[in-house]
Coordinates of C-alpha atoms in Angstrom, one line a residue:
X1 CA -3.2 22.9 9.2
X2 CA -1.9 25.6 6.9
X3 CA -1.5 23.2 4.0
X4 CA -5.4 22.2 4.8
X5 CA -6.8 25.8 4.8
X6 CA -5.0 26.8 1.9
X7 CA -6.5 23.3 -0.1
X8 CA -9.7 24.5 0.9
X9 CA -9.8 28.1 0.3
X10 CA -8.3 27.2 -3.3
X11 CA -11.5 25.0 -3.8
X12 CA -13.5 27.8 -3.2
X13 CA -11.7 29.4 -6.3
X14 CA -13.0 26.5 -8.1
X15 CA -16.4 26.7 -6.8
X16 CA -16.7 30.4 -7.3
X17 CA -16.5 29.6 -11.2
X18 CA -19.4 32.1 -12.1
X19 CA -17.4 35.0 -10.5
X20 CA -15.6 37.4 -12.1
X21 CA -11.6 36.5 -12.2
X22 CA -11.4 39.5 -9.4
X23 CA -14.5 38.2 -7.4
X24 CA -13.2 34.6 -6.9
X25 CA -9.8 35.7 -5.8
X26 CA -11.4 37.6 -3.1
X27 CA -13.2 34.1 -2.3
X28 CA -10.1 32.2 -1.7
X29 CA -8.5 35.2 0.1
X30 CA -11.7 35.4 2.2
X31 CA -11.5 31.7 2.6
X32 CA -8.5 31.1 3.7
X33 CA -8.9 34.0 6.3
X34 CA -11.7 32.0 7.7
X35 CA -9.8 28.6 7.8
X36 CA -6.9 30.0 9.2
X37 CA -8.4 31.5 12.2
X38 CA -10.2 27.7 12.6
X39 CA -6.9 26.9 12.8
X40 CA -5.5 28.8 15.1
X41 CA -3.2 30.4 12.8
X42 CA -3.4 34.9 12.2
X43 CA -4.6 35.6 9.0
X44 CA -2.3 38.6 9.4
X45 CA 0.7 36.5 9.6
X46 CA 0.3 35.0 6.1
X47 CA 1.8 35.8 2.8
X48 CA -0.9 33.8 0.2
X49 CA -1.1 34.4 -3.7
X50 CA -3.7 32.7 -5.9
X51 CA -3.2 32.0 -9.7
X52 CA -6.0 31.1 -11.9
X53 CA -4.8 29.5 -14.8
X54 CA -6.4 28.0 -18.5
X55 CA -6.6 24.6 -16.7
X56 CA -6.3 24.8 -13.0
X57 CA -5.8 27.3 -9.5
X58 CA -2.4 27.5 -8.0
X59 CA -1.8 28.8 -4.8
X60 CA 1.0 29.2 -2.2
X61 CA 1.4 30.2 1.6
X62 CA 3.8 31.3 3.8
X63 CA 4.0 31.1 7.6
X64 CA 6.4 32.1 9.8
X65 CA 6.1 29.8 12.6
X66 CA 6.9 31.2 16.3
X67 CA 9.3 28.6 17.9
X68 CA 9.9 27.6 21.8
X69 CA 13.1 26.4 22.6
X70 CA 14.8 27.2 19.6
X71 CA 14.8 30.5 20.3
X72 CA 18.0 29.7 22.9
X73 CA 19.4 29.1 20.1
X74 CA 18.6 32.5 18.1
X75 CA 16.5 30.9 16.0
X76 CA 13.0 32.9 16.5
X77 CA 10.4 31.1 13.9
X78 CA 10.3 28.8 10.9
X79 CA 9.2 29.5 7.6
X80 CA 6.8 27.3 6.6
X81 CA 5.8 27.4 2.3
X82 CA 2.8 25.2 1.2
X83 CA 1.4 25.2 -2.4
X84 CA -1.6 23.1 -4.3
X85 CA -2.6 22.8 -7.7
X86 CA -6.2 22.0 -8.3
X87 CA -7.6 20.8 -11.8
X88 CA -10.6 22.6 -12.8
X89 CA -13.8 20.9 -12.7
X90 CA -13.8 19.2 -15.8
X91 CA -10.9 17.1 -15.3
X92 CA -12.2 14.3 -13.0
X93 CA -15.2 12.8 -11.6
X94 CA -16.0 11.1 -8.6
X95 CA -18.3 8.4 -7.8
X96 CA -19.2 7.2 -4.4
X97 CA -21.0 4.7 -2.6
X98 CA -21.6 5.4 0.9
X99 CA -21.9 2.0 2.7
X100 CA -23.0 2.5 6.4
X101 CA -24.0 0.0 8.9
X102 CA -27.5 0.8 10.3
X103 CA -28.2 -2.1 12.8
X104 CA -29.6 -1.7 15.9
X105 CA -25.8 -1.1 17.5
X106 CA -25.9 2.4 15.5
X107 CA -28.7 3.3 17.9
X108 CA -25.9 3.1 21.2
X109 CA -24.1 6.2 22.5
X110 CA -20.3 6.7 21.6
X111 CA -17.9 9.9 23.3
X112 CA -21.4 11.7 23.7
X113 CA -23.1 11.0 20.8
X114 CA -25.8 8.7 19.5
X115 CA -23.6 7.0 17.0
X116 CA -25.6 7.0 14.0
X117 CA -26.1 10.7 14.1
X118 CA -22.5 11.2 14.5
X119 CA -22.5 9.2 10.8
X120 CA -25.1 10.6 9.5
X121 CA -23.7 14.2 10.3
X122 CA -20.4 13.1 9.0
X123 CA -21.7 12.0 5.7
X124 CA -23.6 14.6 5.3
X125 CA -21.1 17.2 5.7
X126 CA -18.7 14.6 3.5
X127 CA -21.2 15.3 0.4
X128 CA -21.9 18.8 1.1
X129 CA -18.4 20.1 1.1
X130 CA -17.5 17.5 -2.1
X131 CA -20.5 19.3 -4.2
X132 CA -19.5 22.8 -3.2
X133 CA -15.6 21.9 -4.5
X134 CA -17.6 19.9 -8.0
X135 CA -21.0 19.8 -8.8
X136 CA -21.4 18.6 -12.0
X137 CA -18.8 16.1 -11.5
X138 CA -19.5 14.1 -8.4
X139 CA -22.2 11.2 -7.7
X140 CA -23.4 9.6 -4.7
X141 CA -24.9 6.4 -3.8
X142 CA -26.2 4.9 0.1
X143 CA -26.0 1.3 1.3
X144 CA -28.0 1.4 4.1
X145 CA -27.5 -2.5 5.4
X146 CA -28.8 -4.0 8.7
X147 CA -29.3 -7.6 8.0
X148 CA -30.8 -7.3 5.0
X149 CA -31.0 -4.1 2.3
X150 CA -34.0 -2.6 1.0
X151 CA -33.8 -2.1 -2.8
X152 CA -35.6 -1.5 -5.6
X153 CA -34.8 -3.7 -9.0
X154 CA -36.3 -4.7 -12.2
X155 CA -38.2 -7.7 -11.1
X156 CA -36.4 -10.1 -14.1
X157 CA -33.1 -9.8 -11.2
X158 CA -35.1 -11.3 -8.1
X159 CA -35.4 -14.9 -7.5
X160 CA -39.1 -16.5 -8.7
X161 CA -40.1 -13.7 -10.8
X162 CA -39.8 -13.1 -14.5
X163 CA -42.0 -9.8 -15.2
X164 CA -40.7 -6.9 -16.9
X165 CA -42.0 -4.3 -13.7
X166 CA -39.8 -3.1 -11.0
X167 CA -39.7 -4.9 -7.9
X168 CA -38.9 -3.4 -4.3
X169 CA -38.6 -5.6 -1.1
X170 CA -35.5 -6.4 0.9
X171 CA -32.7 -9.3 0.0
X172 CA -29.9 -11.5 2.0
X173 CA -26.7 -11.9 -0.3
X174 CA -27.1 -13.6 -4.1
X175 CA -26.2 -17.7 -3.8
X176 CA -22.4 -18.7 -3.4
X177 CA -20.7 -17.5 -5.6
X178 CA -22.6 -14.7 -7.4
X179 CA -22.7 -12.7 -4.1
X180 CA -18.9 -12.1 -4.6
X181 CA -19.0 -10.6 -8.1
X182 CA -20.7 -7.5 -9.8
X183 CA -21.7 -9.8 -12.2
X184 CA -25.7 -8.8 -13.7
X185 CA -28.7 -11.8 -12.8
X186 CA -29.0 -14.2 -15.5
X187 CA -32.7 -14.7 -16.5
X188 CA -32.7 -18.2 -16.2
X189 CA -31.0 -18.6 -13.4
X190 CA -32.2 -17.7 -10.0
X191 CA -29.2 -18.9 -8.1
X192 CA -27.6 -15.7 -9.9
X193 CA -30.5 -13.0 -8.4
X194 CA -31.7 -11.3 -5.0
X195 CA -34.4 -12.0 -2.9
X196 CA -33.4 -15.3 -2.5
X197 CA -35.8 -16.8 0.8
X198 CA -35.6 -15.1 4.1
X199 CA -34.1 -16.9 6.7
X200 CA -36.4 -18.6 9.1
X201 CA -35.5 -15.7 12.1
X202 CA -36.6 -13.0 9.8
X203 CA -39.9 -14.3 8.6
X204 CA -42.1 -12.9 11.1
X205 CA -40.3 -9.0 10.5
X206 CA -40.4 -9.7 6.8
X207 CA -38.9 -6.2 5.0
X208 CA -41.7 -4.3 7.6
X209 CA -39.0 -2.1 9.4
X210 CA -37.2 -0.9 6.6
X211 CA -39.6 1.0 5.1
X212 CA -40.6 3.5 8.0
X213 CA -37.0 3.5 9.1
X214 CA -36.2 4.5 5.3
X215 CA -33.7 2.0 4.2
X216 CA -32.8 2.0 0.6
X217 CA -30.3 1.5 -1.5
X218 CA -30.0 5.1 -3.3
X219 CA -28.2 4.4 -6.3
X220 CA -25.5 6.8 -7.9
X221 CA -27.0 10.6 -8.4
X222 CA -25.9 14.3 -8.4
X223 CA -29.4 14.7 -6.2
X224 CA -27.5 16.0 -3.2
X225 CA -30.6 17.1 -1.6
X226 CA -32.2 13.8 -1.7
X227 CA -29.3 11.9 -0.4
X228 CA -29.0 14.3 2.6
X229 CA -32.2 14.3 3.1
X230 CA -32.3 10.6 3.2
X231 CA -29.5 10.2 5.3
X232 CA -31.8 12.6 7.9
X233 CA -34.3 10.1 8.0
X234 CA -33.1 7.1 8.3
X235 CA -32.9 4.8 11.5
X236 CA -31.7 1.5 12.5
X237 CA -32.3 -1.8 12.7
X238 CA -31.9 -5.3 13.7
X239 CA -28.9 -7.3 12.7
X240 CA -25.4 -6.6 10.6
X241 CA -24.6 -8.2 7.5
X242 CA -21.0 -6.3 6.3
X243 CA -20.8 -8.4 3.5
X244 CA -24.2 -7.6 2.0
X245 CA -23.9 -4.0 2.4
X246 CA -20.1 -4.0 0.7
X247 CA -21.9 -6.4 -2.1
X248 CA -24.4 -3.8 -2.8
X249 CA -22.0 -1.2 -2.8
X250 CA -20.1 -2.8 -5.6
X251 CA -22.9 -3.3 -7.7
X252 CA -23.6 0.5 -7.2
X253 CA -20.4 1.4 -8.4
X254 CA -20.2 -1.1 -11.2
X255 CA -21.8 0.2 -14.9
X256 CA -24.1 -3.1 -15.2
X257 CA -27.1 -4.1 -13.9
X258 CA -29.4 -3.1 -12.1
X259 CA -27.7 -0.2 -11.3
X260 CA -26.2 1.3 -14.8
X261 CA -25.9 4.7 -13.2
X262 CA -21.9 4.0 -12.6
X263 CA -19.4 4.6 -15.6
X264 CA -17.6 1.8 -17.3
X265 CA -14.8 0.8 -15.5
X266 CA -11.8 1.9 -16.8
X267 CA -13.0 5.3 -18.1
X268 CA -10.6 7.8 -17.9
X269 CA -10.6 10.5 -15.4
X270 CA -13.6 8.5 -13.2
X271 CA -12.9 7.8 -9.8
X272 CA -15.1 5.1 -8.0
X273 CA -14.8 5.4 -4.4
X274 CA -16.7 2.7 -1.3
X275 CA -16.7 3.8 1.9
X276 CA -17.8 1.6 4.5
X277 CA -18.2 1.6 8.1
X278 CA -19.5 -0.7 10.4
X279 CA -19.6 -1.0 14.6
X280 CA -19.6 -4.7 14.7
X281 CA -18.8 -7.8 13.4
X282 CA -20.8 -10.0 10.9
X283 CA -24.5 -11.6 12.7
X284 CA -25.7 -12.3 9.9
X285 CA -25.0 -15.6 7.9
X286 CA -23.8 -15.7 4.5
X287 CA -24.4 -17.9 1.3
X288 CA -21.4 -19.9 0.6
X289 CA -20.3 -23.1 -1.1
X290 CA -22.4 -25.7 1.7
X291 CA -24.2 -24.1 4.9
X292 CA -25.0 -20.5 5.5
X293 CA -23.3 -19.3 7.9
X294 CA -21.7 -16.3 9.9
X295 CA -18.1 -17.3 9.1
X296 CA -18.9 -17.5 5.5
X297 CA -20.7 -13.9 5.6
X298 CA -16.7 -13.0 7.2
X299 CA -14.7 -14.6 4.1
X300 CA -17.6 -13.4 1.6
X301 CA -16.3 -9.7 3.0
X302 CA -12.8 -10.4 2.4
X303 CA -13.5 -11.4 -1.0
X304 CA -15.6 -8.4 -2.1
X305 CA -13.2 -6.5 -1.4
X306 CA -10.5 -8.0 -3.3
X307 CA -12.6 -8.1 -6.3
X308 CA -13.8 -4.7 -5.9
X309 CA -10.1 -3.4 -5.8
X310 CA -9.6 -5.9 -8.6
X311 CA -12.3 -3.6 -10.6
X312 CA -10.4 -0.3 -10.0
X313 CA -12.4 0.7 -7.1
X314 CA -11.1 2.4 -4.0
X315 CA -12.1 1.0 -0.7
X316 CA -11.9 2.9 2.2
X317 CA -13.4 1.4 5.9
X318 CA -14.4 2.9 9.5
X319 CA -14.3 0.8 12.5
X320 CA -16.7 3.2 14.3
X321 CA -16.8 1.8 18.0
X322 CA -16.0 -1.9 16.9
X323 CA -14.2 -3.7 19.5
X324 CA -13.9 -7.0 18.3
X325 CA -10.0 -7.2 16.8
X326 CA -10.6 -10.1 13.8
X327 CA -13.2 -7.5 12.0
X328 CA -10.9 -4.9 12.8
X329 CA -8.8 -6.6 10.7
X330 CA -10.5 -7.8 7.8
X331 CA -11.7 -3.9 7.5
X332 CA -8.0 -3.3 7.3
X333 CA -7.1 -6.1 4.8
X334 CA -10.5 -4.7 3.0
X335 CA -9.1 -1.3 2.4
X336 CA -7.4 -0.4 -0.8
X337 CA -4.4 1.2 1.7
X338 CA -4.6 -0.1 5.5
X339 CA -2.3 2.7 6.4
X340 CA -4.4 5.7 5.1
X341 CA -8.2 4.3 3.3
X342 CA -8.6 2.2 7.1
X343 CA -10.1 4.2 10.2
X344 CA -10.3 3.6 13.6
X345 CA -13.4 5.7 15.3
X346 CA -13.1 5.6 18.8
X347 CA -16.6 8.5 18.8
X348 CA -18.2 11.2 17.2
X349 CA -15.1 13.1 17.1
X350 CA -13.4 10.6 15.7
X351 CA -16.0 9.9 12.5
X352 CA -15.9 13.1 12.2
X353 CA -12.3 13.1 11.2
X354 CA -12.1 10.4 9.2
X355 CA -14.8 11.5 7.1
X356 CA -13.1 15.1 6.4
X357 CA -10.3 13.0 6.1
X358 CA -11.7 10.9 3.4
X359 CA -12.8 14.2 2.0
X360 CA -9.2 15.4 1.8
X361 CA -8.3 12.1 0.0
X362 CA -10.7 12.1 -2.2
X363 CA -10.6 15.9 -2.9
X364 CA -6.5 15.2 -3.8
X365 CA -7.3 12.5 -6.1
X366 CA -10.5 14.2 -8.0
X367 CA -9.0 18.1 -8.0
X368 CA -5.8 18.3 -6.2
X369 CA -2.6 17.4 -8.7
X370 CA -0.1 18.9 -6.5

């Protein structure tokens, strides 16, 4: 908790960059004051110093901790010492893709809470707290999937057409195999593109939902407002295709087309980041090599992921309310770390943790050095 506080309250620092050297001291004294007592800890019981340097903040804290027990023993507190060092903002960059599961599950109740208000409220505060620590260095995207996303695309990338417009409709998964890679659409090829045909359950909805429920695919942007405002009105839908949404979410984070927004892999100082949470396991049928079908949509996940992380990109995954144990554990295998980028949400309280958690993470690798 202390070593949390004092991360945050140094970010501040790092926010308050238009301050006077003397001003934005006072903001990560005042900071921390305010995240201790969050904490449970008294401000008045901690020595802090802040260091603003040519490159970076420094800070340290020290506690002494009230003990139980141990005082039989004589010993009446611990000393507790945390320090961070965070890069200033022209060090790193972030880019993220949120990729969140809007089918009609996301509409059921979990620990209190309607559960896709408890993501949305999550996310929200995920972006808002990452562009207060790094404006001008941070990009978002949102997945939005259900059983199909909503997307907008030069229409030379969608299956039938040749025109040199923009095209916006919603898509099931590229053919077997182009719906594993971030490959671009080959123009003469339509096996390689979206919008391939719906299937035969979805023809009478056609892409009607999406639009009043407001399901597109955002791609990359430093528009904060527009994402949270997005994320406000959104709703869900229908059926869950995890595979689609994580396939989109690659292409978001990948530099070519038709999403360019993403830096080349590889650049230095970039990090790409997907995070993607579901509630349930794969409905929705997959392309693969012979019939479409739910288990292929399964191993098409599995091997997203592996050639996302193959790319450079971190994966990290939330099984928000998910009960059944195989896609519990191809969200595990999915993640870049199963023991720290792979969340299991039991509620709201839950997602609410594992996306400040993710924050934290993300936060360390973008500012944090030490």
């Amino acid at each position: 908790r202390l070593q949390g506080a004092l991360d945050a309250a140094s970010l501040s620092v790092v926010a308050a960059s238009t301050l006077s050297k003397t001003q934005r001291l006072k903001a990560g004294a005042d900071a921390l004051a305010a995240n201790l007592k969050a904490s449970d800890i008294d401000p008045s019981a901690v020595e802090t110093s802040f260091k603003i340097n040519d490159n970076s903040i420094s800070a340290n804290a020290r506690y002494d901790l009230p003990t139980g027990l141990m005082q039989i023993a004589g010993l009446t507190h611990m000393t507790i010492d945390v320090g961070t060092d965070i890069n200033l903002p022209e060090a790193k960059k972030a880019e993220i893709a949120l990729v969140l599961d809007y089918s009609g599950s996301m509409q059921e109740v979990a620990g209190g809470q309607v559960k896709y208000v408890a993501m949305k409220n999550a996310a929200k505060k995920l972006v808002t707290d990452l562009e207060a620590a790094n404006p001008k260095r941070l990009k978002v995207g949102l997945v939005p999937f259900s059983h199909h996303v909503y997307a907008t695309m030069p229409e030379k990338f969608i299956a039938g057409k040749t025109g040199t417009g923009m095209w916006t409709g919603c898509t099931q998964d590229r053919r077997y195999p182009y719906n594993l890679t971030d490959a671009s659409p080959v123009s003469s090829d339509d096996n390689t593109k979206w919008g391939q045909p719906q299937a035969k359950v979805h023809l009478s909805d056609g892409c009607g939902a999406y639009v009043p429920n407001v399901l597109k695919v955002a791609p990359l942007t430093d528009n904060f407002d527009a994402i949270r405002n997005q994320l406000d009105a959104m709703r869900p839908y229908a059926w869950t295709h995890i595979a689609l949404g994580a396939e989109f979410g690659y292409h978001l984070l990948s530099p070519g087309a038709p999403f360019t927004e993403g830096a080349a892999y590889g650049t230095k100082n970039v990090d790409k980041v997907m995070v993607l949470l579901t509630d349930g396991r794969q409905t929705e049928p997959g392309f693969g090599n012979g019939a479409r079908t739910v288990g292929q949509g399964e191993s098409n996940l599995e091997k997203i992921c592996q050639n996302a992380k193959a790319s450079g990109i971190t994966i990290v995954t939330i099984a928000f309310d998910l009960q059944d144990e195989d896609t519990r554990k191809r969200l595990s295998d999915c993640s870049s770390d199963p023991d720290k980028d792979f969340y299991v949400a039991e509620d709201n309280k839950d997602v609410a943790a594992a996306f400040e958690d993710i924050k934290r993470q993300i936060t360390a690798q973008v500012f944090i050095s030490r």
